[in-house]
Amino acid sequence: MTGVRPVRRGSIRRGPQAAGTAAAAPPVRVAVVGAGAAGTLTALHLVRGARARGTLLEVVVVDPAAELGRGTAFGTTDDRHLLNVPAVGMSALPDRSQHFVEWRRQRGASVGNDLHVFAPRREYSRYLEDTLWEELRAAADTVRLEHRRAWVTGIEPVAPGSVATGSRPWRLVCHGARPVEADAFVVATGLPEAGTAWAPESLLRSSSFVVDPWAPGALEAVARDRRGLADVLVVGSGLTMVDVALTVLGRTARHDRRLTAVSRSGLLPGAHADRPLPAAVPDVTDWPHDLEGIVARATRHLHEVRDGAGDWRPAVDGLRFRVAELWSRLEEPERAEFLTRYAGPWGRLRHRMPPSSAARVDAFRAAGRLEVRADRVVDARCLGAGGVRVTLASGEVREVGWVVNCTGPALDVRASGNHLLADLLRPRPDGPLASAATAGMGLRTHGGRLLAADGGASAAPVWVLGALRRGELLESTAVPEIRVQAQQVAESLLGTFGPVPGRTAASAAAGREVGVAVATG
Ligand SMILES: Cc1cc2nc3c(=O)[nH]c(=O)nc-3n(C[C@H](O)[C@H](O)[C@H](O)COP(=O)(O)OP(=O)(O)OC[C@H]3O[C@@H](n4cnc5c(N)ncnc54)[C@H](O)[C@@H]3O)c2cc1C
């Protein structure tokens, strides 16, 4: 599974841009852990930033995944799985909002309402890859990118006991592959894996239990099964359940199949409008600084927009722009209370189904093929001939061919089983390199740069983005947030480590050491 896979490398040569700016400086070397959307967007913005500055740059993306730009969300091969953000919201470049729309048009997408189209997620992964390679081609004189296929298990000083002796004092430790030394590191490891704390032990052992529906081939196995028990039980009723229903009840599915989705709320996510509705962004300057006060004002905003515009969705889309600001006003106990009481309802309003998916879900329900209700699994027994007998809290007993876990990712990175994150958080003689953010939803940072437990800059030059900033920002897992963070990380990192005109190799190396020690507070 591990190994080195060079991908269409550019080469570092002293091109015209580089010659005048950084003639004697060695390349800045950045290791990005994770090749999902966040890691790929970071690589893209590093390449763009380096080209604009004339900085010599080496990017090493480390991830066992075979391709860049897939990850959990965009690795699906089922074109019924659509983006849940309209095309105009999915540009990789924050300063060119129609970039994804234009890319689609160049490939034959019809012009018209295509700003508001919900494209297949697989298409988006191709867009990310294309955009990265286009930037790499344009920066071939100054930038080189390598994809190394390996799991990262930790980060360590190159010379044990010293963090500032060499010009590149830190390196990634990789499972079964050589370490990756770099000037700076970006951790883009995404959401923790799906939680299974709810599942009885017997279910965890069953081959009819799909622990992670996004694991390669997992849903295809359910869809292809035409011999076993027909029915499917899905635990969870959010967007992942919707995708599962589209696959296992879709056109080619067996006709006797029914799907039951059980969850705490028994509610489906909301649906997007079938036409563009501009976001109604509230001015929150005079909103209170306590949870109940904020919830009251947000509810009022929702009602006012609904009554004025005839739709609640612009209010939610507008609130999204204020979430980080409002979240920053709350103390830890109130954040915990939000997660317990309000995160579910907020998620259903905020993370919505594309209209076409919602129509299919309605049709499945009308045909009696999909049932969604509040319930939970209390017991499960494997059946001899395959399948599972499941007992629900309501007392109902079902025999199903498959149980699919759609409860979503676990919250707390401290229990995620990700070796790199565990290594960042473990005690070291000078203290851990990182500390957990609210509820363990990622790590504490200052503008993306990792903070140690004492609130000062981490000893290691590490930046994080995406899901690892949820504890700080709450909304930090979708492309509209991630692309901005990726650009900021690239700017911050190139600003810290990139040579400035007139700087020599020696001063660049000195800059690295200053960069490691630089205060972020
Ligand atoms: C099913 C689904 C659909 C979604 N749809 C949308 C959408 O339509 N629009 C939108 O804006 N957002 C969507 N999202 C939100 C989504 O989370 C983000 O848009 C984005 O895909 C997150 O990418 P990521 O790179 O942060 O994480 P991931 O996609 O999870 O990628 C993380 C990568 O890191 C690698 N990795 C992890 N640990 C290590 C390690 N220790 N060493 C090496 N590699 C490691 C993994 O192999 C993986 O490839 C969706 C999410 C899901 C789950």
Coordinates of C-alpha atoms and ligand atoms in Angstrom, one line a residue:
M1 CA 0.0 0.0 0.0
T2 CA 2.9 2.3 0.6
G3 CA 5.4 3.5 -1.9
V4 CA 6.5 6.4 -3.9
R5 CA 4.5 7.5 -6.9
P6 CA 5.9 10.5 -8.7
V7 CA 3.2 12.1 -10.7
R8 CA 3.8 14.2 -13.8
R9 CA 6.5 16.2 -12.1
G10 CA 7.4 19.7 -13.1
S11 CA 11.1 20.3 -12.7
I12 CA 12.8 22.9 -10.7
R13 CA 14.9 25.0 -13.0
R14 CA 15.9 28.6 -12.8
G15 CA 13.4 30.1 -15.1
P16 CA 13.0 33.7 -15.9
Q17 CA 10.8 34.4 -12.9
A18 CA 13.1 32.6 -10.5
A19 CA 16.3 34.2 -11.8
G20 CA 15.6 37.7 -10.6
T21 CA 14.2 36.9 -7.2
A22 CA 15.5 33.9 -5.5
A23 CA 18.6 33.1 -7.4
A24 CA 20.7 31.6 -4.7
A25 CA 18.0 30.3 -2.3
P26 CA 17.2 26.6 -2.1
P27 CA 13.6 25.6 -2.9
V28 CA 11.1 25.8 -0.1
R29 CA 9.9 22.3 0.6
V30 CA 6.3 21.7 1.9
A31 CA 4.9 18.4 2.8
V32 CA 1.1 18.1 2.6
V33 CA -0.5 15.2 4.5
G34 CA -3.8 14.2 2.8
A35 CA -4.7 14.3 -0.9
G36 CA -8.4 14.9 -0.5
A37 CA -9.9 18.2 -1.5
A38 CA -8.2 20.1 1.3
G39 CA -4.7 18.8 0.6
T40 CA -5.2 19.2 -3.2
L41 CA -6.5 22.8 -2.8
T42 CA -3.5 23.6 -0.5
A43 CA -1.1 22.2 -3.2
L44 CA -2.9 24.3 -5.8
H45 CA -2.6 27.5 -3.8
L46 CA 1.0 26.8 -2.9
V47 CA 1.8 26.4 -6.6
R48 CA -0.1 29.6 -7.5
G49 CA 1.5 31.6 -4.7
A50 CA 5.0 30.4 -5.5
R51 CA 4.6 31.3 -9.2
A52 CA 3.3 34.7 -8.3
R53 CA 6.3 35.3 -6.0
G54 CA 8.9 33.5 -8.2
T55 CA 9.7 31.2 -5.3
L56 CA 11.3 27.9 -6.0
L57 CA 9.0 25.3 -4.4
E58 CA 8.8 21.5 -3.9
V59 CA 5.5 20.1 -2.7
V60 CA 5.3 16.5 -1.5
V61 CA 1.7 15.3 -1.0
V62 CA 1.6 12.2 1.2
D63 CA -1.5 10.0 1.1
P64 CA -1.9 6.3 0.3
A65 CA -4.8 7.2 -2.0
A66 CA -4.1 6.5 -5.7
E67 CA -5.3 9.9 -7.0
L68 CA -5.3 13.5 -5.9
G69 CA -8.5 15.4 -5.3
R70 CA -10.7 12.4 -4.3
G71 CA -10.8 11.8 -0.6
T72 CA -14.0 10.7 1.0
A73 CA -16.4 13.1 -0.7
F74 CA -15.2 13.1 -4.3
G75 CA -13.9 9.5 -4.6
T76 CA -17.4 8.2 -5.4
T77 CA -17.7 6.6 -8.8
D78 CA -21.5 6.8 -8.8
D79 CA -22.7 9.8 -10.9
R80 CA -26.0 9.9 -9.0
H81 CA -23.9 11.3 -6.0
L82 CA -24.1 15.0 -6.5
L83 CA -22.4 18.0 -5.0
N84 CA -24.5 19.5 -2.3
V85 CA -23.3 23.0 -3.2
P86 CA -24.3 24.7 -6.5
A87 CA -21.5 24.8 -9.1
V88 CA -21.0 28.6 -8.6
G89 CA -20.0 27.9 -5.0
M90 CA -17.4 25.2 -5.8
S91 CA -14.6 27.2 -7.5
A92 CA -11.2 26.2 -6.3
L93 CA -10.1 29.8 -6.6
P94 CA -11.8 32.2 -4.2
D95 CA -11.0 35.2 -6.5
R96 CA -12.7 33.5 -9.5
S97 CA -16.1 32.4 -8.4
Q98 CA -17.1 31.0 -11.9
H99 CA -13.9 29.0 -12.4
F100 CA -15.6 25.6 -11.9
V101 CA -18.6 26.7 -14.0
E102 CA -16.2 27.7 -16.9
W103 CA -14.3 24.4 -16.6
R104 CA -17.6 22.6 -17.0
R105 CA -18.6 24.7 -20.0
Q106 CA -15.3 24.0 -21.7
R107 CA -16.2 20.3 -21.4
G108 CA -19.6 20.7 -23.0
A109 CA -21.9 21.6 -20.1
S110 CA -24.8 23.6 -21.4
V111 CA -24.9 27.3 -20.6
G112 CA -28.0 28.5 -18.9
N113 CA -28.8 27.8 -15.4
D114 CA -25.5 26.1 -15.0
L115 CA -24.4 28.4 -12.1
H116 CA -27.0 26.7 -9.9
V117 CA -26.4 23.1 -11.2
F118 CA -25.5 20.4 -8.7
A119 CA -22.8 18.5 -10.6
P120 CA -21.7 14.9 -10.0
R121 CA -19.1 14.8 -7.3
R122 CA -16.9 12.6 -9.5
E123 CA -16.7 15.5 -12.0
Y124 CA -15.5 17.7 -9.2
S125 CA -12.5 15.5 -8.5
R126 CA -11.5 15.7 -12.1
Y127 CA -11.8 19.5 -11.9
L128 CA -9.5 19.7 -8.9
E129 CA -6.9 17.5 -10.6
D130 CA -7.1 19.4 -13.9
T131 CA -6.8 22.8 -12.2
L132 CA -3.8 21.6 -10.2
W133 CA -2.0 20.3 -13.3
E134 CA -2.8 23.4 -15.2
E135 CA -1.1 25.5 -12.5
L136 CA 1.8 23.1 -12.3
R137 CA 2.3 23.4 -16.1
A138 CA 2.3 27.2 -15.8
A139 CA 4.8 27.0 -12.9
A140 CA 7.0 24.3 -14.4
D141 CA 10.1 26.5 -14.1
T142 CA 9.9 27.0 -10.4
V143 CA 7.7 24.3 -8.9
R144 CA 7.9 20.5 -8.5
L145 CA 5.2 18.3 -7.1
E146 CA 5.4 14.7 -5.9
H147 CA 2.7 12.3 -4.6
R148 CA 4.1 9.8 -2.2
R149 CA 1.7 7.0 -1.4
A150 CA 2.1 6.3 2.3
W151 CA 0.4 6.7 5.6
V152 CA 2.0 9.3 7.8
T153 CA 2.4 8.1 11.4
G154 CA 4.1 11.0 13.1
I155 CA 6.4 14.0 12.9
E156 CA 9.9 14.2 14.5
P157 CA 12.9 16.4 14.7
V158 CA 15.5 15.3 12.2
A159 CA 18.3 15.5 14.8
P160 CA 16.7 14.0 18.0
G161 CA 16.9 16.4 20.9
S162 CA 17.3 19.4 18.7
V163 CA 14.7 21.2 16.6
A164 CA 16.9 23.8 15.0
T165 CA 20.2 22.3 14.0
G166 CA 19.7 21.7 10.3
S167 CA 18.1 23.8 7.6
R168 CA 15.1 21.4 7.6
P169 CA 14.7 20.4 11.2
W170 CA 11.5 18.3 11.0
R171 CA 10.4 15.3 9.0
L172 CA 7.3 13.2 8.6
V173 CA 7.5 9.6 9.7
C174 CA 5.8 7.3 7.1
H175 CA 4.6 3.7 7.4
G176 CA 6.8 1.6 5.2
A177 CA 8.3 4.5 3.4
R178 CA 11.2 6.8 3.9
P179 CA 10.7 10.0 6.0
V180 CA 9.8 13.3 4.3
E181 CA 11.9 16.2 5.4
A182 CA 10.4 19.6 4.8
D183 CA 10.5 23.3 5.8
A184 CA 6.8 23.2 6.6
F185 CA 4.0 20.8 6.9
V186 CA 0.3 21.0 6.2
V187 CA -2.1 18.5 7.8
A188 CA -5.3 18.0 5.7
T189 CA -6.4 14.6 7.0
G190 CA -10.2 15.3 6.8
L191 CA -12.9 14.1 9.1
P192 CA -12.4 11.2 11.4
E193 CA -13.8 7.9 10.3
A194 CA -17.5 7.0 10.8
G195 CA -18.3 6.3 14.4
T196 CA -19.6 2.9 15.4
A197 CA -20.1 3.3 19.1
W198 CA -23.8 2.7 18.6
A199 CA -23.3 -0.7 17.0
P200 CA -23.7 -3.9 19.0
E201 CA -20.6 -6.1 19.1
S202 CA -22.3 -8.8 17.0
L203 CA -23.0 -6.3 14.2
L204 CA -19.4 -5.1 14.1
R205 CA -18.4 -8.7 13.4
S206 CA -21.0 -9.2 10.7
S207 CA -19.9 -9.2 7.0
S208 CA -23.4 -7.7 6.3
F209 CA -22.5 -4.6 8.1
V210 CA -21.1 -1.7 6.0
V211 CA -19.0 0.3 8.5
D212 CA -18.0 2.9 6.0
P213 CA -20.2 3.4 2.9
W214 CA -17.4 5.5 1.3
A215 CA -14.9 2.7 1.4
P216 CA -14.1 1.8 -2.2
G217 CA -16.6 -0.8 -3.5
A218 CA -18.7 -0.9 -0.3
L219 CA -22.0 0.4 -1.8
E220 CA -21.4 -1.5 -5.0
A221 CA -21.4 -4.8 -3.0
V222 CA -24.9 -3.9 -1.6
A223 CA -26.2 -2.8 -4.9
R224 CA -25.0 -5.9 -6.7
D225 CA -26.4 -8.3 -4.1
R226 CA -29.5 -9.9 -5.8
R227 CA -29.6 -13.2 -3.9
G228 CA -29.6 -12.4 -0.2
L229 CA -32.4 -10.7 1.9
A230 CA -33.6 -7.7 -0.1
D231 CA -34.1 -5.1 2.6
V232 CA -31.5 -2.7 3.8
L233 CA -31.4 -0.9 7.2
V234 CA -29.5 2.4 7.2
V235 CA -28.5 4.0 10.5
G236 CA -28.6 7.7 10.0
S237 CA -30.9 9.9 7.9
G238 CA -28.6 12.7 6.6
L239 CA -26.9 13.3 3.3
T240 CA -24.9 10.1 3.3
M241 CA -28.2 8.1 3.7
V242 CA -29.6 10.0 0.7
D243 CA -26.6 8.9 -1.4
V244 CA -26.9 5.3 -0.2
A245 CA -30.6 5.3 -1.1
L246 CA -29.8 6.7 -4.6
T247 CA -27.4 3.8 -5.2
V248 CA -29.2 0.9 -3.6
L249 CA -32.7 1.8 -4.8
G250 CA -31.7 3.4 -8.1
R251 CA -32.7 2.3 -11.6
T252 CA -30.7 -0.9 -11.7
A253 CA -31.6 -2.0 -8.2
R254 CA -33.6 -5.1 -7.4
H255 CA -37.3 -4.3 -7.4
D256 CA -38.1 -6.1 -4.1
R257 CA -35.6 -3.9 -2.1
R258 CA -36.8 -1.5 0.5
L259 CA -34.7 0.7 2.7
T260 CA -35.4 1.8 6.2
A261 CA -33.4 4.7 7.7
V262 CA -33.5 5.1 11.4
S263 CA -31.9 8.0 13.4
R264 CA -32.4 9.9 16.6
S265 CA -34.5 12.6 14.9
G266 CA -36.1 10.6 12.1
L267 CA -35.8 13.7 9.9
L268 CA -34.3 14.1 6.5
P269 CA -32.0 17.0 5.6
G270 CA -33.6 20.0 3.9
A271 CA -33.5 20.5 0.2
H272 CA -31.9 23.2 -1.9
A273 CA -34.3 25.5 -3.8
D274 CA -34.5 24.8 -7.6
R275 CA -33.5 28.3 -8.4
P276 CA -30.7 30.6 -7.1
L277 CA -31.6 32.6 -3.9
P278 CA -29.1 35.2 -2.8
A279 CA -27.9 34.7 0.8
A280 CA -29.3 37.1 3.4
V281 CA -26.3 37.9 5.5
P282 CA -27.2 39.3 8.9
D283 CA -25.3 42.1 10.6
V284 CA -24.4 40.5 13.9
T285 CA -22.5 43.3 15.4
D286 CA -25.1 43.9 18.2
W287 CA -26.1 40.2 18.6
P288 CA -25.6 38.9 22.1
H289 CA -22.5 36.9 23.3
D290 CA -24.4 34.0 24.9
L291 CA -25.8 30.9 23.3
E292 CA -29.5 31.5 24.0
G293 CA -29.3 35.1 22.9
I294 CA -27.6 34.1 19.7
V295 CA -30.1 31.3 19.0
A296 CA -33.0 33.8 19.6
R297 CA -31.5 36.3 17.2
A298 CA -30.8 33.7 14.6
T299 CA -34.3 32.4 14.8
R300 CA -35.7 35.9 14.4
H301 CA -33.4 36.4 11.3
L302 CA -34.8 33.1 9.9
H303 CA -38.4 34.2 10.4
E304 CA -37.9 37.7 9.1
V305 CA -36.2 36.4 5.9
R306 CA -38.8 33.7 5.4
D307 CA -41.7 36.2 5.8
G308 CA -40.0 38.8 3.6
A309 CA -38.5 36.6 0.8
G310 CA -40.9 33.7 1.1
D311 CA -38.1 31.2 1.8
W312 CA -36.0 30.4 4.9
R313 CA -33.0 29.2 2.9
P314 CA -31.4 32.6 2.2
A315 CA -31.3 33.2 5.9
V316 CA -29.4 30.0 6.6
D317 CA -27.0 30.6 3.8
G318 CA -26.4 34.1 5.1
L319 CA -25.8 32.9 8.6
R320 CA -23.1 30.6 7.4
F321 CA -21.0 33.7 6.7
R322 CA -21.3 34.7 10.4
V323 CA -20.9 31.3 12.0
A324 CA -17.2 31.6 12.8
E325 CA -17.7 35.1 14.4
L326 CA -20.7 33.9 16.5
W327 CA -18.9 30.7 17.5
S328 CA -15.9 32.7 18.7
R329 CA -18.2 34.5 21.2
L330 CA -19.1 31.3 23.0
E331 CA -17.3 29.8 26.0
E332 CA -16.5 26.1 26.0
P333 CA -19.6 25.0 28.0
E334 CA -21.9 26.9 25.6
R335 CA -20.2 25.4 22.6
A336 CA -20.7 22.0 24.2
E337 CA -24.4 22.8 24.7
F338 CA -24.7 24.0 21.1
L339 CA -23.3 20.6 19.9
T340 CA -25.8 18.7 22.1
R341 CA -28.9 20.8 21.4
Y342 CA -28.6 22.6 18.2
A343 CA -26.0 21.0 15.9
G344 CA -28.5 18.5 14.5
P345 CA -31.2 21.0 13.5
W346 CA -28.6 23.4 12.2
G347 CA -27.0 20.6 10.1
R348 CA -30.3 19.7 8.6
L349 CA -31.0 23.3 7.5
R350 CA -27.4 24.0 6.4
H351 CA -26.3 20.8 4.6
R352 CA -29.0 20.3 2.1
M353 CA -29.9 17.8 -0.7
P354 CA -29.8 18.9 -4.3
P355 CA -33.4 19.3 -5.6
S356 CA -33.1 16.3 -8.0
S357 CA -32.0 14.1 -5.1
A358 CA -34.8 15.4 -3.0
A359 CA -37.3 14.5 -5.8
R360 CA -36.0 11.0 -6.0
V361 CA -36.2 10.6 -2.2
D362 CA -39.8 11.7 -2.4
A363 CA -40.5 9.2 -5.1
F364 CA -38.9 6.3 -3.2
R365 CA -41.0 7.2 -0.1
A366 CA -44.2 7.6 -2.2
A367 CA -43.6 4.1 -3.7
G368 CA -43.1 2.6 -0.2
R369 CA -39.5 1.8 -0.9
L370 CA -38.0 4.2 1.6
E371 CA -39.0 4.7 5.2
V372 CA -37.3 7.3 7.5
R373 CA -38.2 7.3 11.1
A374 CA -36.9 7.9 14.7
D375 CA -35.6 4.7 16.2
R376 CA -32.3 3.0 17.1
V377 CA -30.7 -0.4 16.9
V378 CA -30.5 -2.2 20.3
D379 CA -29.6 -5.7 19.2
A380 CA -28.3 -7.5 16.1
R381 CA -27.9 -11.2 15.3
C382 CA -26.1 -12.6 12.3
L383 CA -28.3 -15.0 10.2
G384 CA -26.8 -18.3 9.1
A385 CA -27.6 -17.7 5.4
G386 CA -26.3 -14.1 5.4
G387 CA -27.9 -10.9 6.6
V388 CA -28.8 -9.7 10.1
R389 CA -31.8 -9.8 12.4
V390 CA -32.0 -6.4 14.0
T391 CA -34.0 -5.4 17.0
L392 CA -35.0 -1.7 17.2
A393 CA -35.7 0.3 20.3
S394 CA -39.4 0.5 19.2
G395 CA -39.5 -3.3 19.7
E396 CA -39.7 -4.0 16.0
V397 CA -37.6 -6.9 14.6
R398 CA -36.3 -6.8 11.1
E399 CA -34.4 -9.3 9.0
V400 CA -32.3 -7.4 6.5
G401 CA -29.6 -8.2 4.0
W402 CA -27.4 -5.3 4.9
V403 CA -27.0 -2.7 7.7
V404 CA -25.2 0.5 6.5
N405 CA -23.6 2.9 8.9
C406 CA -24.5 6.5 7.9
T407 CA -24.1 8.1 11.3
G408 CA -21.3 10.3 10.0
P409 CA -17.8 10.8 11.2
A410 CA -16.9 10.6 14.8
L411 CA -16.5 14.0 16.4
D412 CA -13.3 13.7 18.5
V413 CA -9.9 13.5 16.7
R414 CA -8.4 12.2 20.0
A415 CA -10.2 8.9 19.4
S416 CA -9.9 8.9 15.6
G417 CA -7.2 6.3 15.5
N418 CA -5.2 8.5 13.1
H419 CA -1.6 7.9 14.0
L420 CA -0.4 11.3 12.9
L421 CA -2.9 13.2 15.0
A422 CA -2.2 10.9 18.0
D423 CA 1.5 11.7 17.5
L424 CA 0.9 15.5 17.4
L425 CA -1.1 15.3 20.6
R426 CA 1.1 12.9 22.6
P427 CA 3.2 14.2 25.5
R428 CA 6.9 15.1 24.6
P429 CA 9.7 16.3 26.8
D430 CA 8.9 19.9 25.8
G431 CA 5.1 19.4 25.7
P432 CA 2.8 18.1 23.0
L433 CA 3.1 19.7 19.5
A434 CA -0.7 20.2 19.4
S435 CA -3.7 20.6 21.6
A436 CA -7.3 19.6 20.9
A437 CA -9.9 22.3 20.0
T438 CA -13.5 22.3 21.3
A439 CA -14.9 18.8 21.8
G440 CA -11.8 17.4 20.1
M441 CA -13.2 18.7 16.8
G442 CA -9.7 19.3 15.4
L443 CA -6.7 21.1 16.7
R444 CA -6.1 24.6 18.1
T445 CA -4.5 27.0 15.7
H446 CA -3.8 30.6 15.1
G447 CA -5.0 31.3 11.6
G448 CA -4.3 27.7 10.7
R449 CA -0.8 27.5 12.3
L450 CA -0.7 24.8 15.0
L451 CA -0.7 26.0 18.6
A452 CA 0.9 24.0 21.5
A453 CA -1.0 23.4 24.7
D454 CA 0.3 26.6 26.3
G455 CA -1.2 28.7 23.5
G456 CA 2.2 29.5 21.9
A457 CA 3.3 28.4 18.5
S458 CA 3.9 24.7 18.2
A459 CA 7.6 23.8 18.1
A460 CA 7.0 22.1 14.7
P461 CA 6.1 24.3 11.6
V462 CA 2.7 22.7 11.0
W463 CA -0.5 24.3 9.5
V464 CA -3.9 22.5 9.5
L465 CA -7.1 23.1 7.6
G466 CA -10.6 21.8 6.8
A467 CA -12.2 19.4 9.3
L468 CA -9.2 19.9 11.7
R469 CA -10.4 23.5 12.3
R470 CA -14.0 22.6 13.2
G471 CA -13.5 23.1 16.9
E472 CA -12.3 26.7 16.2
L473 CA -14.7 27.7 13.4
L474 CA -17.6 25.2 13.6
E475 CA -18.2 25.4 9.8
S476 CA -15.0 24.2 8.2
T477 CA -15.6 21.1 6.2
A478 CA -17.0 22.3 2.9
V479 CA -15.1 23.6 -0.2
P480 CA -16.3 27.2 0.2
E481 CA -14.5 27.4 3.5
I482 CA -11.6 25.1 2.7
R483 CA -10.5 26.9 -0.5
V484 CA -10.1 30.2 1.5
Q485 CA -8.2 28.4 4.2
A486 CA -5.9 26.7 1.6
Q487 CA -5.1 30.1 0.1
Q488 CA -4.4 31.6 3.5
V489 CA -2.2 28.6 4.5
A490 CA -0.2 29.0 1.3
E491 CA 0.2 32.7 1.8
S492 CA 1.2 32.4 5.4
L493 CA 3.6 29.5 4.7
L494 CA 5.3 31.1 1.7
G495 CA 5.5 34.4 3.6
T496 CA 7.3 32.6 6.4
F497 CA 9.6 30.4 4.5
G498 CA 9.8 31.8 1.0
P499 CA 12.9 33.8 0.1
V500 CA 12.4 37.5 -0.5
P501 CA 14.3 39.3 -3.2
G502 CA 17.9 39.7 -2.4
R503 CA 17.9 37.0 0.2
T504 CA 20.7 34.5 -0.1
A505 CA 20.7 30.7 0.6
A506 CA 22.2 31.4 4.0
S507 CA 19.6 33.9 5.0
A508 CA 16.8 31.6 3.7
A509 CA 18.1 28.9 5.9
A510 CA 18.2 31.3 8.8
G511 CA 14.7 32.3 7.9
R512 CA 13.6 28.7 8.4
E513 CA 14.9 28.7 11.9
V514 CA 13.2 32.0 12.6
G515 CA 10.1 30.6 11.0
V516 CA 10.1 27.7 13.4
A517 CA 10.3 29.9 16.4
V518 CA 8.1 32.7 15.2
A519 CA 5.3 33.7 17.6
T520 CA 1.8 33.4 16.3
G521 CA -0.1 35.0 19.1
Ligands
LIG1 C1 -20.1 12.1 1.3 C2 -19.7 13.6 1.3 C3 -20.1 14.5 0.4 C4 -19.7 15.8 0.4 N1 -20.1 16.7 -0.5 C5 -19.7 17.9 -0.5 C6 -20.0 18.9 -1.5 O1 -20.8 18.6 -2.4 N2 -19.5 20.1 -1.4 C7 -18.7 20.5 -0.4 O2 -18.3 21.7 -0.4 N3 -18.4 19.7 0.5 C8 -18.8 18.4 0.5 N4 -18.5 17.6 1.5 C9 -17.6 18.0 2.6 C10 -16.2 17.5 2.4 O3 -15.8 17.0 3.7 C11 -15.2 18.5 1.9 O4 -15.7 19.2 0.8 C12 -13.9 17.9 1.4 O5 -14.1 16.8 0.5 C13 -13.1 17.5 2.6 O6 -11.8 17.1 2.1 P1 -10.6 16.8 3.0 O7 -9.4 16.8 2.1 O8 -10.6 17.7 4.1 O9 -10.9 15.4 3.6 P2 -10.9 13.9 3.0 O10 -11.7 13.9 1.7 O11 -11.4 13.0 4.1 O12 -9.4 13.6 2.6 C14 -8.5 13.4 3.6 C15 -7.3 12.6 3.0 O13 -6.3 12.5 4.0 C16 -5.7 11.2 3.9 N5 -5.2 10.9 5.2 C17 -5.8 10.9 6.4 N6 -4.9 10.6 7.4 C18 -3.7 10.4 6.8 C19 -2.4 10.1 7.3 N7 -2.1 9.9 8.6 N8 -1.4 9.9 6.4 C20 -1.6 10.1 5.0 N9 -2.8 10.4 4.5 C21 -3.8 10.6 5.4 C22 -6.9 10.2 3.6 O14 -6.4 9.1 3.0 C23 -7.7 11.1 2.6 O15 -7.4 10.9 1.3 C24 -18.9 16.2 1.5 C25 -18.4 15.3 2.5 C26 -18.8 14.0 2.4 C27 -18.4 13.0 3.4

